[in-house]
XYZ file of C-alpha atoms in Angstrom:
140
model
C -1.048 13.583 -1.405
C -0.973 12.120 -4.942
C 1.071 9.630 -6.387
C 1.587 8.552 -9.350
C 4.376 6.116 -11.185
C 7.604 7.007 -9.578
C 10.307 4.920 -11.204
C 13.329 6.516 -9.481
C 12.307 5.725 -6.008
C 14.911 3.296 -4.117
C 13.917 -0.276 -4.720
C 16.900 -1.938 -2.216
C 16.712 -3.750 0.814
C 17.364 -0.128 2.997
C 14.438 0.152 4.768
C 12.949 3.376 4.742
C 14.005 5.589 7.546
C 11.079 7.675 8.810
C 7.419 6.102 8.769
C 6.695 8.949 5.526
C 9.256 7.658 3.650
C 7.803 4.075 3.892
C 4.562 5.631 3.486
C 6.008 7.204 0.230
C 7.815 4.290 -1.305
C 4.688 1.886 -0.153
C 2.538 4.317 -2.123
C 5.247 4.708 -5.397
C 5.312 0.803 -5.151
C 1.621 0.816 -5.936
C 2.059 2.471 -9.522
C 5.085 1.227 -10.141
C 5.729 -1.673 -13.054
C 8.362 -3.443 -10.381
C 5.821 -3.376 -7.689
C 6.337 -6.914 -6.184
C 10.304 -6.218 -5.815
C 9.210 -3.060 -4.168
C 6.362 -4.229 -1.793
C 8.985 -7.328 -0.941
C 11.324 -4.512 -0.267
C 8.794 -3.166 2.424
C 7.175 -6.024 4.072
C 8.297 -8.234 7.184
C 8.216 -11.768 5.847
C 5.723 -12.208 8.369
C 3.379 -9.320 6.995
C -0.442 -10.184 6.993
C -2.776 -8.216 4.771
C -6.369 -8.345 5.114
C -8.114 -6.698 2.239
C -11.204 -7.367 -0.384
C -15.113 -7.313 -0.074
C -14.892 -10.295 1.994
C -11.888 -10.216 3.806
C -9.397 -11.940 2.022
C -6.430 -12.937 4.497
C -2.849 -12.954 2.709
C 0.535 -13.805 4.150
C 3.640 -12.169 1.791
C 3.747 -14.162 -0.642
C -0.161 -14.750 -1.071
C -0.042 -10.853 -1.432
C 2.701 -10.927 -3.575
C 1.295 -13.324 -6.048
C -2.262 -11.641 -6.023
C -0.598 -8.132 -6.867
C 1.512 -9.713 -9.165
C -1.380 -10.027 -11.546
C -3.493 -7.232 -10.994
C -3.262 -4.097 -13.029
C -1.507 -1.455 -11.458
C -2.880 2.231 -10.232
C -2.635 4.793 -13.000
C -2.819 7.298 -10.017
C -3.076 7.502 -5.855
C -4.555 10.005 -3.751
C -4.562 10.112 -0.233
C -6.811 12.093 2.254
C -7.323 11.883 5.916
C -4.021 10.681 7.138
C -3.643 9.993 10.735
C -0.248 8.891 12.225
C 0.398 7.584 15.246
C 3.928 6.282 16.625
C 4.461 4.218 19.808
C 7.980 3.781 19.530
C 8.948 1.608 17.414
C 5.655 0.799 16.341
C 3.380 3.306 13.957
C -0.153 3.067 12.633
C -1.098 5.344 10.075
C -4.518 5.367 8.433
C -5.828 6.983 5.500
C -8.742 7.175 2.909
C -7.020 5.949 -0.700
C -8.285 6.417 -4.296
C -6.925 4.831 -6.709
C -7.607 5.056 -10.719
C -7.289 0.964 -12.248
C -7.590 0.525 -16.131
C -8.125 -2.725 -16.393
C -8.540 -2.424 -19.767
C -6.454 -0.345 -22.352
C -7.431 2.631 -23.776
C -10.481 3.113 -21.272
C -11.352 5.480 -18.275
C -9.763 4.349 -15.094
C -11.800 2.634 -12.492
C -12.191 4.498 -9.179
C -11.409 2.328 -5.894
C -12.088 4.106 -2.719
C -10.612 2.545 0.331
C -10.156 2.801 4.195
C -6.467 1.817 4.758
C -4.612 1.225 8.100
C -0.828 0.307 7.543
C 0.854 -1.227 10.536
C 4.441 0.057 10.249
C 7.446 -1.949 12.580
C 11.109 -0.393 13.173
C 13.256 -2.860 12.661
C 17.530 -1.804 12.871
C 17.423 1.941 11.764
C 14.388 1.332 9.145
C 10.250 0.690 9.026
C 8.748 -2.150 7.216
C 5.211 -3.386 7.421
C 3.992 -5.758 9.837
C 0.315 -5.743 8.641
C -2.118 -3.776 6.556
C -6.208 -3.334 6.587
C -8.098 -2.218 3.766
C -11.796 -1.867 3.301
C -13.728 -0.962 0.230
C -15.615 2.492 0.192
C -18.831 2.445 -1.087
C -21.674 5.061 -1.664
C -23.913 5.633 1.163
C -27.479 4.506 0.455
């Protein structure tokens, strides 16, 4: 799957309904210039997110305010997914590239990155409870 900026997907309160819709929007959100409305959208208020070379640890709004002022992906793709639902619970992990310019006018930076999402039901739609990602790097 690639994504990349989707401005007509749904940024209201609705929770997704399936766990590849929120897969989808989560993955729109990420290119997106309204990204923290849209991950806020998405995310249980009590949503952890572990993620960086060292294991940063960030709550909602932590999150929120780091991706705030990043630069946003240019472009997503997405290999390797594996999905797995226990009820109202789903796990789905994936490898993720995603192109960064951090400056203008320059070739995007590649991230590679092992991603689990931790996906809840709640009422009739998913949000996320907690999310894992690891940097990729070259074997040596």
């Amino acid at each position: 799957m690639t994504v990349t900026s989707s401005p007509q997907a749904n940024t209201s309160d609705v929770a997704p309904s399936s766990v590849e819709a929120a897969e989808e929007a989560w993955l729109a959100a990420l290119t997106a210039p309204d990204a923290e409305e849209r991950f806020r959208s998405l995310m249980l208020p009590e949503c952890l997110v572990v993620h960086g070379p060292v294991g940063h640890l960030d709550d909602l709004e932590a999150f929120l305010r780091n991706a705030s002022g990043m630069s946003r992906a240019q472009r997503i793709d997405v290999h390797d997914v594996i999905t797995r639902q226990f009820d109202d619970t789903a796990i789905v992990s994936c490898l993720q590239e995603m192109r960064v310019a951090y400056l203008p006018d320059r070739t995007p930076f590649v991230i590679q990155a092992a991603v689990t999402r931790v996906w809840l039901r709640r009422g009739e739609g998913w949000r996320l409870a907690h999310m894992q990602m690891a940097r990729r790097f070259p074997p040596s």
